[in-house]
Every structure is written in C-alpha cells, then in structure tokens.
Amino acid sequence: MIDMAGMGPAPNPNSRRRNATLPMTLLPAAGRPGDAPRWPLVDDVALTARRDAARRQADELELQLTEPELTGRRRTALQKKHDAAVTEANILTKKVEAQASVEAELWAELWRLPQAVMWERHGWVREVAQYVRWKVAAELGDLDASKESRMLADRLGLNPLAMLRLRWEVSSDEVAEARAARPARTGRDVRSRLRAVGDE
C-alpha cells in the first residue's frame, strides 16, 4: 500500500459506503393476483360479549316487568331501563353484523393492492388482519381503534410516506401509459384508410 506523506491510505474500492441508498422494491401496478388468504382472526370477543350482556339484561328486565305488584313509578322506571337495554342490545347486534361484513370486504380489497405482494412475501397475514379489525372498529366510532389503525397502516405501507420508508415503489403501468399516449383514431381517420385501400 502506498502511503504518501501527508496523505492517508488509499480508499478501498471494494468497501461498501455506509450511507449507500437502499434500492427501491418495485411493486406491480396491477396489484397482487389471486384470492385473499383465509381470515385468521376469531370474532371480536369484546364486542360480542357486550352484545350478549345487553341481551341478558334486557331479558331480565322484561321478566321483572311481568311481576303483578310492580306498579306506578317503579314500573315506569323499570320500563325505561328495559327499553334502554333493548336499544343497546340492538345497536351492538348491528355493530357485530356490520363489523363482520365490512371486515370481509376490506380484507378482500387490501389483498388486491400492490403492497399485498410484500405482505405475502413476509407472511404478514395476521398483521393485515389486525389492521382490518382496528380500521373497521374505527369506522364504527372507536377513537382508540382509529389510533391503532393509523399505526398499523404505517407499518404496512398503506400511505406514500410509509412506502418510502419501506423502500417500496409501485411500478409504472407501461401498458396503460402506452394506451393513454396513443392518439385515438377518429371516424375520419378510419374513413380515409378505407378510401385509400379501395383506391389501390
């Protein structure tokens, strides 16, 4: 190795730069083909338990209303409690039904995205399912679920900044771009070509 006075050793051309930029991973613009994986999570235990508890309370209050000695203000107060319990049970029943339906729809949509190629490669099936669970709960009005869904969205690359951090990039759809760049044939162009062929 040549070491000239006042100069350090020559740089090693084979050494890797510490600040070298990682290459981007290109994702297919058409998204991930095929069906979504099987849904891996059980039903929302907390929401189902709340629904069942509200139903039991409504049934118990309805039974108390059948007591013949219950009259006047006591009966009115108990009737109000019963009506409130029935309303709560109905709301929670609708939430359970809506959650299952929307989860299935969102699950299928997500696995058609370009990012789904990487999720499948890394085996992030349960992570995507957890995002779906939190996202749907947020749409049903759960503020805490909204925070959780935003954090999982970042980890899964579901926004441009998160994709940049993960070094993911959706490849350009060359077929679509070629079609968009190709001038459309007008009726006049077609007629001109037909006349030219007829004159030959």
mmCIF file of C-alpha atoms in Angstrom:
data_model
loop_
_atom_site.group_PDB
_atom_site.id
_atom_site.type_symbol
_atom_site.label_atom_id
_atom_site.label_comp_id
_atom_site.label_asym_id
_atom_site.label_seq_id
_atom_site.Cartn_x
_atom_site.Cartn_y
_atom_site.Cartn_z
ATOM 1 C CA MET A 1 0.000 0.000 0.000
ATOM 2 C CA ILE A 2 1.368 3.407 -0.970
ATOM 3 C CA ASP A 3 1.318 5.910 1.883
ATOM 4 C CA MET A 4 2.449 9.319 0.726
ATOM 5 C CA ALA A 5 3.474 11.931 3.251
ATOM 6 C CA GLY A 6 0.551 13.992 4.445
ATOM 7 C CA MET A 7 -1.992 11.604 2.950
ATOM 8 C CA GLY A 8 -3.901 8.692 4.414
ATOM 9 C CA PRO A 9 -4.187 5.240 2.894
ATOM 10 C CA ALA A 10 -5.901 4.937 -0.455
ATOM 11 C CA PRO A 11 -9.621 4.124 -0.207
ATOM 12 C CA ASN A 12 -10.601 0.522 -0.685
ATOM 13 C CA PRO A 13 -12.723 0.332 -3.852
ATOM 14 C CA ASN A 14 -14.368 -2.861 -2.581
ATOM 15 C CA SER A 15 -15.610 -1.363 0.696
ATOM 16 C CA ARG A 16 -19.322 -0.521 0.955
ATOM 17 C CA ARG A 17 -20.380 3.020 1.649
ATOM 18 C CA ARG A 18 -22.092 3.389 4.998
ATOM 19 C CA ASN A 19 -24.614 5.872 3.648
ATOM 20 C CA ALA A 20 -25.387 3.936 0.483
ATOM 21 C CA THR A 21 -29.036 4.265 -0.506
ATOM 22 C CA LEU A 22 -31.012 1.045 -0.435
ATOM 23 C CA PRO A 23 -32.662 0.216 -3.748
ATOM 24 C CA MET A 24 -36.414 0.535 -4.099
ATOM 25 C CA THR A 25 -38.525 -2.599 -4.338
ATOM 26 C CA LEU A 26 -40.877 -2.323 -7.292
ATOM 27 C CA LEU A 27 -44.441 -3.479 -6.738
ATOM 28 C CA PRO A 28 -46.736 -4.470 -9.607
ATOM 29 C CA ALA A 29 -49.141 -1.702 -10.583
ATOM 30 C CA ALA A 30 -51.833 -4.303 -11.234
ATOM 31 C CA GLY A 31 -51.672 -5.403 -7.606
ATOM 32 C CA ARG A 32 -51.490 -8.877 -6.132
ATOM 33 C CA PRO A 33 -53.291 -11.536 -8.194
ATOM 34 C CA GLY A 34 -55.412 -14.298 -6.739
ATOM 35 C CA ASP A 35 -57.754 -14.642 -3.796
ATOM 36 C CA ALA A 36 -57.111 -13.196 -0.363
ATOM 37 C CA PRO A 37 -55.698 -15.518 2.310
ATOM 38 C CA ARG A 38 -58.064 -17.131 4.766
ATOM 39 C CA TRP A 39 -59.219 -14.748 7.507
ATOM 40 C CA PRO A 40 -57.063 -15.671 10.543
ATOM 41 C CA LEU A 41 -58.792 -13.910 13.453
ATOM 42 C CA VAL A 42 -61.649 -15.005 15.695
ATOM 43 C CA ASP A 43 -64.742 -12.854 16.129
ATOM 44 C CA ASP A 44 -64.384 -9.663 18.145
ATOM 45 C CA VAL A 45 -64.730 -11.163 21.630
ATOM 46 C CA ALA A 46 -65.198 -7.854 23.456
ATOM 47 C CA LEU A 47 -67.934 -6.584 21.146
ATOM 48 C CA THR A 48 -69.739 -9.926 21.141
ATOM 49 C CA ALA A 49 -69.586 -10.101 24.950
ATOM 50 C CA ARG A 50 -71.074 -6.609 25.251
ATOM 51 C CA ARG A 51 -73.909 -7.580 22.924
ATOM 52 C CA ASP A 52 -74.649 -10.757 24.881
ATOM 53 C CA ALA A 53 -74.591 -8.885 28.195
ATOM 54 C CA ALA A 54 -77.035 -6.289 26.874
ATOM 55 C CA ARG A 55 -79.354 -9.040 25.670
ATOM 56 C CA ARG A 56 -79.285 -10.775 29.050
ATOM 57 C CA GLN A 57 -80.019 -7.527 30.850
ATOM 58 C CA ALA A 58 -82.960 -6.811 28.552
ATOM 59 C CA ASP A 59 -84.360 -10.305 29.159
ATOM 60 C CA GLU A 60 -84.012 -9.977 32.942
ATOM 61 C CA LEU A 61 -85.732 -6.589 32.969
ATOM 62 C CA GLU A 62 -88.522 -7.903 30.774
ATOM 63 C CA LEU A 63 -89.077 -10.724 33.252
ATOM 64 C CA GLN A 64 -89.257 -8.246 36.137
ATOM 65 C CA LEU A 65 -91.903 -6.256 34.272
ATOM 66 C CA THR A 66 -94.237 -9.256 34.461
ATOM 67 C CA GLU A 67 -94.463 -9.019 38.268
ATOM 68 C CA PRO A 68 -98.048 -8.015 39.172
ATOM 69 C CA GLU A 69 -97.077 -5.931 42.214
ATOM 70 C CA LEU A 70 -94.887 -3.679 40.079
ATOM 71 C CA THR A 71 -96.892 -0.506 39.535
ATOM 72 C CA GLY A 72 -96.634 3.254 39.335
ATOM 73 C CA ARG A 73 -93.285 4.974 39.237
ATOM 74 C CA ARG A 74 -91.355 1.786 39.878
ATOM 75 C CA ARG A 75 -92.852 0.203 36.790
ATOM 76 C CA THR A 76 -92.206 3.325 34.711
ATOM 77 C CA ALA A 77 -88.564 3.460 35.808
ATOM 78 C CA LEU A 78 -88.072 -0.240 35.129
ATOM 79 C CA GLN A 79 -89.697 0.100 31.712
ATOM 80 C CA LYS A 80 -87.235 2.851 30.811
ATOM 81 C CA LYS A 81 -84.305 0.678 31.884
ATOM 82 C CA HIS A 82 -85.689 -2.197 29.835
ATOM 83 C CA ASP A 83 -86.132 -0.026 26.753
ATOM 84 C CA ALA A 84 -82.578 1.300 27.090
ATOM 85 C CA ALA A 85 -81.198 -2.232 27.410
ATOM 86 C CA VAL A 86 -83.110 -3.371 24.322
ATOM 87 C CA THR A 87 -81.800 -0.380 22.367
ATOM 88 C CA GLU A 88 -78.231 -1.107 23.468
ATOM 89 C CA ALA A 89 -78.574 -4.775 22.533
ATOM 90 C CA ASN A 90 -79.937 -3.866 19.093
ATOM 91 C CA ILE A 91 -77.131 -1.380 18.460
ATOM 92 C CA LEU A 92 -74.462 -3.888 19.445
ATOM 93 C CA THR A 93 -76.095 -6.587 17.320
ATOM 94 C CA LYS A 94 -75.968 -4.279 14.309
ATOM 95 C CA LYS A 95 -72.335 -3.475 15.074
ATOM 96 C CA VAL A 96 -71.384 -7.149 15.197
ATOM 97 C CA GLU A 97 -73.135 -7.782 11.883
ATOM 98 C CA ALA A 98 -71.658 -4.679 10.242
ATOM 99 C CA GLN A 99 -68.188 -5.480 11.525
ATOM 100 C CA ALA A 100 -68.182 -8.959 10.005
ATOM 101 C CA SER A 101 -69.460 -7.678 6.663
ATOM 102 C CA VAL A 102 -67.102 -4.704 6.379
ATOM 103 C CA GLU A 103 -64.107 -6.731 7.574
ATOM 104 C CA ALA A 104 -64.669 -9.278 4.812
ATOM 105 C CA GLU A 105 -64.988 -6.537 2.198
ATOM 106 C CA LEU A 106 -61.906 -4.620 3.347
ATOM 107 C CA TRP A 107 -59.880 -7.841 3.664
ATOM 108 C CA ALA A 108 -60.553 -8.697 0.023
ATOM 109 C CA GLU A 109 -59.775 -5.146 -1.147
ATOM 110 C CA LEU A 110 -56.444 -4.932 0.675
ATOM 111 C CA TRP A 111 -55.122 -8.181 -0.768
ATOM 112 C CA ARG A 112 -55.593 -6.790 -4.278
ATOM 113 C CA LEU A 113 -53.208 -3.881 -3.597
ATOM 114 C CA PRO A 114 -49.603 -3.762 -4.868
ATOM 115 C CA GLN A 115 -48.383 -3.756 -1.240
ATOM 116 C CA ALA A 116 -50.036 -7.141 -0.723
ATOM 117 C CA VAL A 117 -47.242 -8.745 -2.741
ATOM 118 C CA MET A 118 -44.808 -7.809 0.024
ATOM 119 C CA TRP A 119 -47.205 -8.768 2.814
ATOM 120 C CA GLU A 120 -47.476 -12.225 1.323
ATOM 121 C CA ARG A 121 -43.716 -12.455 0.862
ATOM 122 C CA HIS A 122 -43.100 -11.565 4.520
ATOM 123 C CA GLY A 123 -46.014 -13.603 5.873
ATOM 124 C CA TRP A 124 -47.831 -10.588 7.329
ATOM 125 C CA VAL A 125 -51.285 -12.176 7.140
ATOM 126 C CA ARG A 126 -52.215 -11.671 10.789
ATOM 127 C CA GLU A 127 -50.788 -8.144 10.803
ATOM 128 C CA VAL A 128 -53.031 -7.183 7.896
ATOM 129 C CA ALA A 129 -55.986 -8.820 9.641
ATOM 130 C CA GLN A 130 -55.286 -6.817 12.796
ATOM 131 C CA TYR A 131 -55.245 -3.637 10.714
ATOM 132 C CA VAL A 132 -58.623 -4.591 9.245
ATOM 133 C CA ARG A 133 -60.042 -5.239 12.727
ATOM 134 C CA TRP A 134 -58.846 -1.867 14.063
ATOM 135 C CA LYS A 135 -59.819 0.030 10.912
ATOM 136 C CA VAL A 136 -63.376 -1.272 10.908
ATOM 137 C CA ALA A 137 -63.731 -0.611 14.637
ATOM 138 C CA ALA A 138 -62.557 2.954 13.993
ATOM 139 C CA GLU A 139 -65.169 3.396 11.282
ATOM 140 C CA LEU A 140 -67.772 2.199 13.785
ATOM 141 C CA GLY A 141 -66.810 5.054 16.105
ATOM 142 C CA ASP A 142 -63.982 3.713 18.306
ATOM 143 C CA LEU A 143 -61.424 6.530 18.708
ATOM 144 C CA ASP A 144 -58.767 4.286 20.266
ATOM 145 C CA ALA A 145 -59.113 1.902 17.340
ATOM 146 C CA SER A 146 -58.517 4.821 14.994
ATOM 147 C CA LYS A 147 -55.090 5.430 16.559
ATOM 148 C CA GLU A 148 -54.150 1.765 16.324
ATOM 149 C CA SER A 149 -55.231 1.532 12.695
ATOM 150 C CA ARG A 150 -53.095 4.549 11.754
ATOM 151 C CA MET A 151 -50.009 2.993 13.342
ATOM 152 C CA LEU A 152 -50.571 -0.318 11.566
ATOM 153 C CA ALA A 153 -51.177 1.495 8.284
ATOM 154 C CA ASP A 154 -47.676 2.964 8.592
ATOM 155 C CA ARG A 155 -46.133 -0.438 9.232
ATOM 156 C CA LEU A 156 -47.931 -1.972 6.266
ATOM 157 C CA GLY A 157 -47.013 0.756 3.799
ATOM 158 C CA LEU A 158 -50.553 2.000 3.274
ATOM 159 C CA ASN A 159 -49.591 5.624 2.673
ATOM 160 C CA PRO A 160 -46.918 7.262 0.483
ATOM 161 C CA LEU A 161 -44.573 8.177 3.346
ATOM 162 C CA ALA A 162 -44.736 4.669 4.802
ATOM 163 C CA MET A 163 -43.999 3.181 1.385
ATOM 164 C CA LEU A 164 -40.962 5.430 1.080
ATOM 165 C CA ARG A 165 -39.647 4.289 4.468
ATOM 166 C CA LEU A 166 -40.121 0.666 3.444
ATOM 167 C CA ARG A 167 -38.401 1.399 0.105
ATOM 168 C CA TRP A 168 -41.454 0.249 -1.842
ATOM 169 C CA GLU A 169 -42.491 1.800 -5.121
ATOM 170 C CA VAL A 170 -45.353 0.927 -7.441
ATOM 171 C CA SER A 171 -44.024 0.285 -10.927
ATOM 172 C CA SER A 172 -45.497 2.254 -13.777
ATOM 173 C CA ASP A 173 -48.228 0.569 -15.762
ATOM 174 C CA GLU A 174 -46.498 0.618 -19.147
ATOM 175 C CA VAL A 175 -49.480 -0.831 -20.993
ATOM 176 C CA ALA A 176 -51.861 1.798 -19.621
ATOM 177 C CA GLU A 177 -49.369 4.590 -20.321
ATOM 178 C CA ALA A 178 -48.914 3.412 -23.904
ATOM 179 C CA ARG A 179 -52.654 3.370 -24.431
ATOM 180 C CA ALA A 180 -53.006 6.854 -22.978
ATOM 181 C CA ALA A 181 -50.188 8.204 -25.165
ATOM 182 C CA ARG A 182 -51.531 6.601 -28.343
ATOM 183 C CA PRO A 183 -53.723 9.069 -30.303
ATOM 184 C CA ALA A 184 -57.286 7.912 -30.622
ATOM 185 C CA ARG A 185 -58.461 7.073 -34.112
ATOM 186 C CA THR A 186 -61.269 9.286 -35.255
ATOM 187 C CA GLY A 187 -64.010 8.281 -37.634
ATOM 188 C CA ARG A 188 -62.417 10.488 -40.289
ATOM 189 C CA ASP A 189 -59.093 8.625 -39.991
ATOM 190 C CA VAL A 190 -60.841 5.302 -40.429
ATOM 191 C CA ARG A 191 -62.758 6.507 -43.490
ATOM 192 C CA SER A 192 -59.537 7.850 -45.040
ATOM 193 C CA ARG A 193 -57.833 4.489 -44.589
ATOM 194 C CA LEU A 194 -60.792 2.682 -46.146
ATOM 195 C CA ARG A 195 -60.759 5.006 -49.165
ATOM 196 C CA ALA A 196 -57.023 4.513 -49.587
ATOM 197 C CA VAL A 197 -57.454 0.744 -49.595
ATOM 198 C CA GLY A 198 -60.320 0.995 -52.086
ATOM 199 C CA ASP A 199 -58.274 3.127 -54.478
ATOM 200 C CA GLU A 200 -55.456 0.585 -54.653
#
